[in-house]
Amino acid sequence: MTRHAHQMQRHTVVLRELDVLRVERLTPHMQRVVLGGNALRGFLSASPDDHVKLFFPNSAGQLVLPTAGNGRLEFPEGLEPSPMRDYTPRHYDDEFNELTVDFVLHGDGPAANWAAQAQPGQRIGAGGPRGSFIVADDFDHYVMIGDETALPAVGRWLDELPYGAQATALVEIPGSADRQSLSSRAQVELTWLERDSLDPAASRLLEQALERLPAPRGDAFWWIAAESSRARRMRQYLTDELGVPKEWVRATGYWKAPGSVEEE
Ligand SMILES: Cc1cc2nc3c(=O)[nH]c(=O)nc-3n(C[C@H](O)[C@H](O)[C@H](O)COP(=O)(O)OP(=O)(O)OC[C@H]3O[C@@H](n4cnc5c(N)ncnc54)[C@H](O)[C@@H]3O)c2cc1C
């Protein structure tokens, strides 16, 4: 049998209007929003690496959602479309039909601004996930590296890893108050890297920690999510300098700093 074979699952794209059920400020820079409503029934998210497209009210306060036609999202003509951004399904509880999404409060942006004021009774749109990248479960070690936007996915990875798995997580956060209590059945080495006053795009705390990391024993899968050019550089370091096979690394730009030209 092929070793370390990942799978890509495709899902039919479903667009939904969801209700905000609860809001909880987890840490100074992380707002948890729990979404629900009948439209959420049947929601499917197979991997911590999944994302949904969330749609926020436009400048007139209206939700103007697209339809998923011909594999593309098509907005109604003549109306200002709802701004959309990608977010990780942190947890879906199919018994209570609740979807948890954790929003970084990074400053000014339609998603972060909406999350900062979110209240029960409000509505947003959600599309997808369109697909799930299922990482092979036969690696000896899993390494997750990311900034605070990756924290929902890292938290979910750790929740879902089985007993006996080995994992290392490097997570860069704005400050010590942004640490979260994460649980796992796996054997996990978690390192918090606190940026304090450093700019999140200019910080190199993750890169330095990655260079200092002792080589994991056996075959390791590396998952990286951070500002786009930082994610790209860390992937290059692994594949070009350490010679890690490309298929053992998944690096994604989760946001783009102004002036950054690289896309993941
Ligand atoms: C697959 C995927 C999953 C993601 N999951 C999550 C998640 O679960 N939780 C989460 O919070 N984010 C997540 N993100 C990141 C999120 O989509 C971006 O941070 C997004 O840009 C936020 O939108 P906004 O409207 O707040 O800001 P935008 O309008 O997109 O940006 C406004 C300004 O803010 C800057 N900016 C954007 N994000 C950040 C940041 N994090 N730190 C500093 N400056 C920033 C931009 O450079 C820009 O100058 C994910 C991204 C991807 C691709």
XYZ file of C-alpha atoms and ligand atoms in Angstrom:
317
model
C 0.000 0.000 0.000
C 1.220 3.559 -0.759
C 2.613 5.263 2.295
C 1.565 8.791 3.254
C -1.231 9.068 0.682
C -3.329 12.203 1.218
C -6.888 12.401 -0.093
C -8.885 15.256 -1.572
C -12.608 15.057 -0.935
C -14.861 17.339 -2.997
C -18.162 18.563 -1.564
C -21.155 20.152 -3.251
C -20.993 23.831 -2.362
C -23.924 24.854 -0.168
C -24.596 28.521 0.613
C -26.337 29.173 3.884
C -27.657 32.052 5.964
C -26.828 31.386 9.593
C -27.837 32.863 12.935
C -25.386 34.022 15.559
C -26.292 31.996 18.652
C -23.527 32.982 21.074
C -20.394 35.104 21.230
C -17.467 34.652 23.578
C -14.249 36.668 23.820
C -11.732 33.829 24.255
C -8.676 36.072 24.579
C -7.969 39.770 23.849
C -7.505 39.033 20.127
C -9.851 36.082 19.553
C -13.626 36.283 19.324
C -15.523 32.997 19.255
C -18.845 33.070 17.389
C -21.219 30.102 17.507
C -23.526 29.892 14.494
C -26.672 27.852 13.996
C -30.087 27.724 12.367
C -31.961 25.234 10.210
C -29.836 26.049 7.170
C -26.800 24.613 8.962
C -28.260 21.061 8.995
C -26.084 18.674 6.992
C -22.951 20.824 7.362
C -19.885 18.727 6.645
C -16.251 19.482 7.410
C -13.859 16.555 7.139
C -10.495 18.164 7.916
C -8.971 20.793 10.246
C -7.493 22.336 7.102
C -11.009 23.086 5.716
C -12.384 26.545 5.310
C -15.762 28.125 4.789
C -16.363 31.402 2.998
C -18.173 33.711 5.353
C -20.248 36.607 4.008
C -20.743 39.746 6.075
C -23.296 42.586 5.769
C -22.362 45.124 3.052
C -21.982 48.868 3.697
C -25.795 49.200 3.682
C -26.033 46.531 6.384
C -27.513 43.956 3.963
C -26.463 40.389 3.374
C -26.153 39.970 -0.386
C -25.141 36.386 -1.004
C -24.111 34.751 -4.254
C -25.477 31.598 -5.801
C -23.121 28.752 -6.662
C -23.678 28.616 -10.430
C -21.397 26.775 -12.896
C -18.873 26.106 -10.136
C -18.506 29.874 -9.585
C -20.030 32.228 -7.063
C -22.391 34.650 -8.821
C -23.711 37.713 -6.996
C -27.026 39.334 -7.972
C -26.548 42.282 -10.322
C -27.112 45.845 -9.140
C -26.519 45.135 -5.446
C -23.344 45.658 -3.429
C -22.068 42.120 -2.714
C -21.386 41.033 0.842
C -17.662 41.019 1.575
C -16.390 37.456 1.974
C -13.425 35.989 3.842
C -12.137 32.484 4.594
C -12.517 30.972 8.076
C -11.832 27.577 9.662
C -14.743 25.537 10.983
C -13.258 25.216 14.484
C -15.920 22.730 15.533
C -19.219 21.456 14.194
C -21.537 19.803 16.672
C -24.082 17.846 14.647
C -26.156 16.924 17.679
C -26.800 20.551 18.644
C -26.338 21.787 15.043
C -23.763 24.434 16.031
C -20.767 25.686 14.088
C -17.989 27.406 16.026
C -15.754 29.927 14.280
C -12.900 31.790 15.990
C -12.122 35.251 14.576
C -8.812 37.056 15.111
C -9.423 40.678 16.050
C -6.456 42.043 14.105
C -7.739 45.573 13.505
C -9.668 47.003 10.600
C -11.266 44.670 8.030
C -14.864 43.662 7.237
C -14.528 40.281 8.960
C -12.629 41.433 12.050
C -14.920 44.476 12.454
C -18.009 42.305 12.159
C -16.678 39.777 14.677
C -15.826 42.492 17.195
C -19.465 43.678 17.280
C -21.175 40.289 16.717
C -24.235 39.617 18.842
C -26.809 36.831 19.125
C -29.645 37.285 16.637
C -27.462 38.663 13.827
C -27.061 36.741 10.581
C -24.161 36.020 8.245
C -23.699 33.882 5.148
C -21.508 30.798 4.843
C -20.456 28.840 1.782
C -18.720 25.485 1.670
C -16.445 23.815 2.535
C -15.884 23.136 -1.151
C -13.426 20.359 -0.390
C -11.382 18.712 2.329
C -7.698 17.871 2.122
C -7.341 14.791 4.309
C -3.759 14.425 5.463
C -2.449 10.838 5.543
C -2.760 9.406 9.031
C 0.349 7.205 8.839
C 3.064 9.824 9.481
C 5.255 9.305 12.533
C 4.965 12.950 13.495
C 2.776 15.994 12.689
C 4.212 19.509 12.923
C 1.861 22.508 12.864
C 3.247 25.989 12.493
C 1.157 29.121 12.367
C 0.213 32.549 13.605
C -3.016 33.343 15.457
C -5.144 32.926 12.297
C -3.957 29.304 12.242
C -4.851 28.758 15.885
C -8.436 27.568 15.166
C -7.069 24.957 12.737
C -4.231 23.946 15.093
C -6.723 23.613 17.956
C -8.917 21.413 15.796
C -5.954 19.290 14.624
C -4.998 18.689 18.233
C -8.615 17.861 19.166
C -8.832 15.319 16.358
C -5.431 13.602 16.485
C -5.768 10.086 17.879
C -4.227 8.666 20.998
C -0.627 7.674 20.297
C 0.022 10.319 17.599
C 3.040 12.599 18.034
C 2.706 16.301 17.312
C 4.649 19.523 17.615
C 2.929 22.907 17.371
C 4.568 26.321 17.080
C 2.007 29.092 17.437
C 2.785 32.806 17.214
C 0.330 35.054 19.064
C 0.152 38.784 19.815
C 0.896 38.395 23.548
C 0.817 36.061 26.543
C -2.878 36.772 27.211
C -3.680 35.256 23.784
C -2.619 31.750 24.827
C -5.473 29.271 24.746
C -5.909 26.080 26.623
C -5.814 23.328 23.964
C -6.488 19.676 24.571
C -5.452 16.537 22.718
C -5.288 12.772 23.074
C -1.998 12.878 21.152
C 1.426 13.461 22.635
C 1.908 17.165 21.903
C 4.786 19.601 22.320
C 3.209 23.063 22.066
C 5.293 26.258 21.980
C 3.717 29.713 22.193
C 5.725 32.500 20.570
C 4.667 35.921 21.805
C 5.176 38.759 19.358
C 4.522 41.579 21.821
C 5.141 44.789 19.875
C 6.482 43.150 16.681
C 4.578 43.640 13.420
C 2.827 40.350 12.495
C 4.113 40.411 8.908
C 7.677 41.396 9.860
C 8.027 39.034 12.832
C 10.355 36.063 12.333
C 9.544 34.205 15.562
C 8.038 31.215 13.745
C 10.901 31.037 11.242
C 13.518 31.140 14.017
C 11.675 28.513 16.064
C 11.397 26.312 12.976
C 15.143 26.550 12.359
C 15.829 25.579 15.985
C 13.394 22.655 15.972
C 15.092 19.288 16.489
C 14.450 16.979 13.515
C 11.343 14.920 14.271
C 11.940 11.177 14.517
C 10.640 9.283 11.477
C 8.515 10.753 8.691
C 6.916 14.090 9.555
C 4.067 15.984 7.940
C 4.447 19.772 8.122
C 1.391 22.053 8.123
C 1.986 25.802 7.917
C -0.481 28.706 7.879
C 0.537 32.322 8.372
C 0.942 35.603 6.488
C 1.402 34.695 2.840
C 5.075 35.505 2.282
C 6.063 34.036 5.649
C 4.235 30.771 4.851
C 5.977 30.604 1.473
C 9.423 31.185 2.995
C 8.919 28.505 5.637
C 7.800 26.025 2.995
C 10.913 26.847 0.929
C 13.119 26.375 3.968
C 11.685 22.896 4.538
C 11.746 21.705 0.943
C 14.841 23.521 -0.405
C 17.122 23.572 2.638
C 16.033 20.554 4.658
C 15.037 18.453 1.634
C 11.585 17.551 2.992
C 9.492 16.016 0.171
C 6.977 18.556 -1.206
C 4.081 16.182 -0.498
C 4.958 16.230 3.185
C 4.484 19.989 3.455
C 1.268 21.981 3.164
C 1.809 25.724 3.528
C -1.002 28.234 3.034
C -1.070 32.022 3.166
C -3.933 32.796 5.542
C -3.712 36.545 5.046
C -1.760 39.014 2.986
C 0.145 41.955 4.434
C -0.090 45.227 2.485
C 2.643 45.219 -0.167
C 3.065 41.445 -0.071
C 3.070 40.184 -3.653
C 3.219 36.461 -3.057
C 0.115 34.295 -3.204
C 0.082 30.805 -1.780
C -8.008 28.671 4.622
C -8.069 29.850 5.556
C -8.563 29.701 6.842
C -8.588 30.796 7.732
N -9.097 30.639 8.978
C -9.151 31.684 9.827
C -9.740 31.561 11.125
O -10.271 30.505 11.494
N -9.723 32.646 11.941
C -9.193 33.851 11.545
O -9.233 34.814 12.306
N -8.646 34.005 10.318
C -8.631 32.960 9.454
N -8.119 33.131 8.204
C -7.536 34.428 7.867
C -8.584 35.488 7.472
O -9.307 35.016 6.344
C -7.824 36.797 7.114
O -7.136 37.290 8.228
C -8.739 37.857 6.527
O -7.938 38.743 5.778
C -9.489 38.679 7.576
O -10.383 39.527 6.895
P -10.697 41.027 7.354
O -11.918 41.408 6.594
O -10.736 41.096 8.840
O -9.446 41.868 6.872
P -9.042 42.236 5.325
O -10.047 43.187 4.736
O -8.828 40.970 4.565
O -7.679 42.977 5.582
C -7.635 44.327 6.089
C -6.211 44.639 6.496
O -5.882 43.832 7.608
C -4.700 43.062 7.356
N -4.905 41.739 7.995
C -5.759 40.772 7.630
N -5.661 39.724 8.476
C -4.728 40.066 9.380
C -4.170 39.412 10.515
N -4.594 38.207 10.924
N -3.231 40.056 11.231
C -2.810 41.285 10.871
N -3.276 41.956 9.813
C -4.231 41.351 9.080
C -4.562 43.003 5.843
O -3.211 42.899 5.458
C -5.162 44.333 5.414
O -4.192 45.344 5.475
C -8.079 32.054 7.296
C -7.614 32.205 5.992
C -7.591 31.110 5.131
C -7.058 31.308 3.727
